[in-house]
Amino acid sequence: MVKNDTARLEARLPASVYATLKKAAELKGRTLTDFVVSAAHEAARKAIEEEEIIRLSAEDQRRFALALIDPPEPNETLKRASSAYRKSVETR
């Protein structure tokens, strides 16, 4: 038998919010716990996705790919930064 680890979450909320959640769960034919956990999980997944995924326009995608394929020569600022980095890091 596989052990299914769980964790407990408790929340205090206004009675009106509780009533709304309970009614929505009933309308969907789900328990209140199942409805709340499912909705919270989906909201959390979307929030994480919005923060972790970078979306680029088609033009930005093209420019990014071209920069990878044929990178520009380093400018003076980048050369100075590279030199400063090399001086600050121990080489082995």
mmCIF file with all atom_site columns, C-alpha atoms in Angstrom:
data_model
loop_
_atom_site.group_PDB
_atom_site.id
_atom_site.type_symbol
_atom_site.label_atom_id
_atom_site.label_alt_id
_atom_site.label_comp_id
_atom_site.label_asym_id
_atom_site.label_entity_id
_atom_site.label_seq_id
_atom_site.pdbx_PDB_ins_code
_atom_site.Cartn_x
_atom_site.Cartn_y
_atom_site.Cartn_z
_atom_site.occupancy
_atom_site.B_iso_or_equiv
_atom_site.pdbx_formal_charge
_atom_site.auth_seq_id
_atom_site.auth_comp_id
_atom_site.auth_asym_id
_atom_site.auth_atom_id
_atom_site.pdbx_PDB_model_num
ATOM 1  C CA . MET A 1 1  ? 0.000   0.000  0.000   1.00 0.00 ? 1  MET A CA 1
ATOM 2  C CA . VAL A 1 2  ? 1.336   3.468  -0.947  1.00 0.00 ? 2  VAL A CA 1
ATOM 3  C CA . LYS A 1 3  ? 1.370   6.066  1.787   1.00 0.00 ? 3  LYS A CA 1
ATOM 4  C CA . ASN A 1 4  ? -0.290  9.311  0.676   1.00 0.00 ? 4  ASN A CA 1
ATOM 5  C CA . ASP A 1 5  ? 1.341   12.194 2.552   1.00 0.00 ? 5  ASP A CA 1
ATOM 6  C CA . THR A 1 6  ? -0.977  15.048 3.415   1.00 0.00 ? 6  THR A CA 1
ATOM 7  C CA . ALA A 1 7  ? -0.724  18.366 5.204   1.00 0.00 ? 7  ALA A CA 1
ATOM 8  C CA . ARG A 1 8  ? -3.348  20.332 7.042   1.00 0.00 ? 8  ARG A CA 1
ATOM 9  C CA . LEU A 1 9  ? -4.396  23.900 6.205   1.00 0.00 ? 9  LEU A CA 1
ATOM 10 C CA . GLU A 1 10 ? -6.709  25.917 8.392   1.00 0.00 ? 10 GLU A CA 1
ATOM 11 C CA . ALA A 1 11 ? -8.195  29.294 7.582   1.00 0.00 ? 11 ALA A CA 1
ATOM 12 C CA . ARG A 1 12 ? -10.515 31.738 9.236   1.00 0.00 ? 12 ARG A CA 1
ATOM 13 C CA . LEU A 1 13 ? -12.733 33.585 6.817   1.00 0.00 ? 13 LEU A CA 1
ATOM 14 C CA . PRO A 1 14 ? -15.819 35.765 6.874   1.00 0.00 ? 14 PRO A CA 1
ATOM 15 C CA . ALA A 1 15 ? -19.113 33.876 7.050   1.00 0.00 ? 15 ALA A CA 1
ATOM 16 C CA . SER A 1 16 ? -20.180 35.374 3.710   1.00 0.00 ? 16 SER A CA 1
ATOM 17 C CA . VAL A 1 17 ? -17.078 33.967 1.990   1.00 0.00 ? 17 VAL A CA 1
ATOM 18 C CA . TYR A 1 18 ? -17.676 30.571 3.598   1.00 0.00 ? 18 TYR A CA 1
ATOM 19 C CA . ALA A 1 19 ? -21.284 30.596 2.392   1.00 0.00 ? 19 ALA A CA 1
ATOM 20 C CA . THR A 1 20 ? -20.202 31.487 -1.148  1.00 0.00 ? 20 THR A CA 1
ATOM 21 C CA . LEU A 1 21 ? -17.606 28.706 -1.209  1.00 0.00 ? 21 LEU A CA 1
ATOM 22 C CA . LYS A 1 22 ? -20.061 26.185 0.203   1.00 0.00 ? 22 LYS A CA 1
ATOM 23 C CA . LYS A 1 23 ? -22.734 27.110 -2.359  1.00 0.00 ? 23 LYS A CA 1
ATOM 24 C CA . ALA A 1 24 ? -20.243 26.892 -5.244  1.00 0.00 ? 24 ALA A CA 1
ATOM 25 C CA . ALA A 1 25 ? -19.043 23.486 -4.042  1.00 0.00 ? 25 ALA A CA 1
ATOM 26 C CA . GLU A 1 26 ? -22.621 22.227 -3.809  1.00 0.00 ? 26 GLU A CA 1
ATOM 27 C CA . LEU A 1 27 ? -23.404 23.505 -7.309  1.00 0.00 ? 27 LEU A CA 1
ATOM 28 C CA . LYS A 1 28 ? -20.394 21.614 -8.634  1.00 0.00 ? 28 LYS A CA 1
ATOM 29 C CA . GLY A 1 29 ? -21.320 18.473 -6.714  1.00 0.00 ? 29 GLY A CA 1
ATOM 30 C CA . ARG A 1 30 ? -18.106 18.513 -4.693  1.00 0.00 ? 30 ARG A CA 1
ATOM 31 C CA . THR A 1 31 ? -17.238 18.655 -1.052  1.00 0.00 ? 31 THR A CA 1
ATOM 32 C CA . LEU A 1 32 ? -16.233 22.048 0.293   1.00 0.00 ? 32 LEU A CA 1
ATOM 33 C CA . THR A 1 33 ? -12.725 20.758 1.016   1.00 0.00 ? 33 THR A CA 1
ATOM 34 C CA . ASP A 1 34 ? -12.306 19.319 -2.473  1.00 0.00 ? 34 ASP A CA 1
ATOM 35 C CA . PHE A 1 35 ? -13.624 22.493 -4.078  1.00 0.00 ? 35 PHE A CA 1
ATOM 36 C CA . VAL A 1 36 ? -11.386 24.821 -2.044  1.00 0.00 ? 36 VAL A CA 1
ATOM 37 C CA . VAL A 1 37 ? -8.250  22.690 -2.433  1.00 0.00 ? 37 VAL A CA 1
ATOM 38 C CA . SER A 1 38 ? -8.796  22.334 -6.171  1.00 0.00 ? 38 SER A CA 1
ATOM 39 C CA . ALA A 1 39 ? -9.438  26.070 -6.678  1.00 0.00 ? 39 ALA A CA 1
ATOM 40 C CA . ALA A 1 40 ? -6.478  27.086 -4.513  1.00 0.00 ? 40 ALA A CA 1
ATOM 41 C CA . HIS A 1 41 ? -4.189  24.620 -6.276  1.00 0.00 ? 41 HIS A CA 1
ATOM 42 C CA . GLU A 1 42 ? -5.181  25.940 -9.711  1.00 0.00 ? 42 GLU A CA 1
ATOM 43 C CA . ALA A 1 43 ? -4.711  29.554 -8.595  1.00 0.00 ? 43 ALA A CA 1
ATOM 44 C CA . ALA A 1 44 ? -1.285  28.715 -7.154  1.00 0.00 ? 44 ALA A CA 1
ATOM 45 C CA . ARG A 1 45 ? -0.238  26.889 -10.323 1.00 0.00 ? 45 ARG A CA 1
ATOM 46 C CA . LYS A 1 46 ? -1.261  29.868 -12.472 1.00 0.00 ? 46 LYS A CA 1
ATOM 47 C CA . ALA A 1 47 ? 0.542   32.344 -10.190 1.00 0.00 ? 47 ALA A CA 1
ATOM 48 C CA . ILE A 1 48 ? 3.751   30.314 -10.375 1.00 0.00 ? 48 ILE A CA 1
ATOM 49 C CA . GLU A 1 49 ? 3.462   29.944 -14.144 1.00 0.00 ? 49 GLU A CA 1
ATOM 50 C CA . GLU A 1 50 ? 2.963   33.691 -14.589 1.00 0.00 ? 50 GLU A CA 1
ATOM 51 C CA . GLU A 1 51 ? 6.159   34.376 -12.642 1.00 0.00 ? 51 GLU A CA 1
ATOM 52 C CA . GLU A 1 52 ? 8.334   31.643 -14.144 1.00 0.00 ? 52 GLU A CA 1
ATOM 53 C CA . ILE A 1 53 ? 7.443   31.699 -17.833 1.00 0.00 ? 53 ILE A CA 1
ATOM 54 C CA . ILE A 1 54 ? 8.811   34.429 -20.049 1.00 0.00 ? 54 ILE A CA 1
ATOM 55 C CA . ARG A 1 55 ? 6.547   35.195 -22.961 1.00 0.00 ? 55 ARG A CA 1
ATOM 56 C CA . LEU A 1 56 ? 8.020   36.856 -26.037 1.00 0.00 ? 56 LEU A CA 1
ATOM 57 C CA . SER A 1 57 ? 6.322   38.298 -29.081 1.00 0.00 ? 57 SER A CA 1
ATOM 58 C CA . ALA A 1 58 ? 7.115   36.635 -32.412 1.00 0.00 ? 58 ALA A CA 1
ATOM 59 C CA . GLU A 1 59 ? 9.504   39.494 -33.245 1.00 0.00 ? 59 GLU A CA 1
ATOM 60 C CA . ASP A 1 60 ? 11.256  39.202 -29.867 1.00 0.00 ? 60 ASP A CA 1
ATOM 61 C CA . GLN A 1 61 ? 11.592  35.436 -30.366 1.00 0.00 ? 61 GLN A CA 1
ATOM 62 C CA . ARG A 1 62 ? 13.199  36.030 -33.765 1.00 0.00 ? 62 ARG A CA 1
ATOM 63 C CA . ARG A 1 63 ? 15.617  38.630 -32.372 1.00 0.00 ? 63 ARG A CA 1
ATOM 64 C CA . PHE A 1 64 ? 16.562  36.355 -29.462 1.00 0.00 ? 64 PHE A CA 1
ATOM 65 C CA . ALA A 1 65 ? 17.237  33.412 -31.778 1.00 0.00 ? 65 ALA A CA 1
ATOM 66 C CA . LEU A 1 66 ? 19.342  35.590 -34.084 1.00 0.00 ? 66 LEU A CA 1
ATOM 67 C CA . ALA A 1 67 ? 21.362  36.868 -31.116 1.00 0.00 ? 67 ALA A CA 1
ATOM 68 C CA . LEU A 1 68 ? 22.101  33.268 -30.118 1.00 0.00 ? 68 LEU A CA 1
ATOM 69 C CA . ILE A 1 69 ? 23.021  32.253 -33.663 1.00 0.00 ? 69 ILE A CA 1
ATOM 70 C CA . ASP A 1 70 ? 25.111  35.336 -34.442 1.00 0.00 ? 70 ASP A CA 1
ATOM 71 C CA . PRO A 1 71 ? 25.931  37.184 -31.207 1.00 0.00 ? 71 PRO A CA 1
ATOM 72 C CA . PRO A 1 72 ? 27.092  40.795 -31.457 1.00 0.00 ? 72 PRO A CA 1
ATOM 73 C CA . GLU A 1 73 ? 30.662  41.751 -30.557 1.00 0.00 ? 73 GLU A CA 1
ATOM 74 C CA . PRO A 1 74 ? 31.064  42.812 -26.910 1.00 0.00 ? 74 PRO A CA 1
ATOM 75 C CA . ASN A 1 75 ? 30.917  46.578 -26.389 1.00 0.00 ? 75 ASN A CA 1
ATOM 76 C CA . GLU A 1 76 ? 33.292  48.511 -24.102 1.00 0.00 ? 76 GLU A CA 1
ATOM 77 C CA . THR A 1 77 ? 30.964  48.308 -21.108 1.00 0.00 ? 77 THR A CA 1
ATOM 78 C CA . LEU A 1 78 ? 30.769  44.521 -21.347 1.00 0.00 ? 78 LEU A CA 1
ATOM 79 C CA . LYS A 1 79 ? 34.541  44.277 -21.786 1.00 0.00 ? 79 LYS A CA 1
ATOM 80 C CA . ARG A 1 80 ? 35.119  46.366 -18.634 1.00 0.00 ? 80 ARG A CA 1
ATOM 81 C CA . ALA A 1 81 ? 32.587  44.291 -16.688 1.00 0.00 ? 81 ALA A CA 1
ATOM 82 C CA . SER A 1 82 ? 34.255  41.072 -17.816 1.00 0.00 ? 82 SER A CA 1
ATOM 83 C CA . SER A 1 83 ? 37.672  42.368 -16.819 1.00 0.00 ? 83 SER A CA 1
ATOM 84 C CA . ALA A 1 84 ? 36.398  43.493 -13.411 1.00 0.00 ? 84 ALA A CA 1
ATOM 85 C CA . TYR A 1 85 ? 34.757  40.115 -12.865 1.00 0.00 ? 85 TYR A CA 1
ATOM 86 C CA . ARG A 1 86 ? 37.937  38.215 -13.740 1.00 0.00 ? 86 ARG A CA 1
ATOM 87 C CA . LYS A 1 87 ? 39.912  40.381 -11.288 1.00 0.00 ? 87 LYS A CA 1
ATOM 88 C CA . SER A 1 88 ? 37.400  39.788 -8.482  1.00 0.00 ? 88 SER A CA 1
ATOM 89 C CA . VAL A 1 89 ? 37.161  36.002 -8.892  1.00 0.00 ? 89 VAL A CA 1
ATOM 90 C CA . GLU A 1 90 ? 39.902  33.599 -8.042  1.00 0.00 ? 90 GLU A CA 1
ATOM 91 C CA . THR A 1 91 ? 41.027  31.591 -11.050 1.00 0.00 ? 91 THR A CA 1
ATOM 92 C CA . ARG A 1 92 ? 42.083  27.998 -10.624 1.00 0.00 ? 92 ARG A CA 1
#
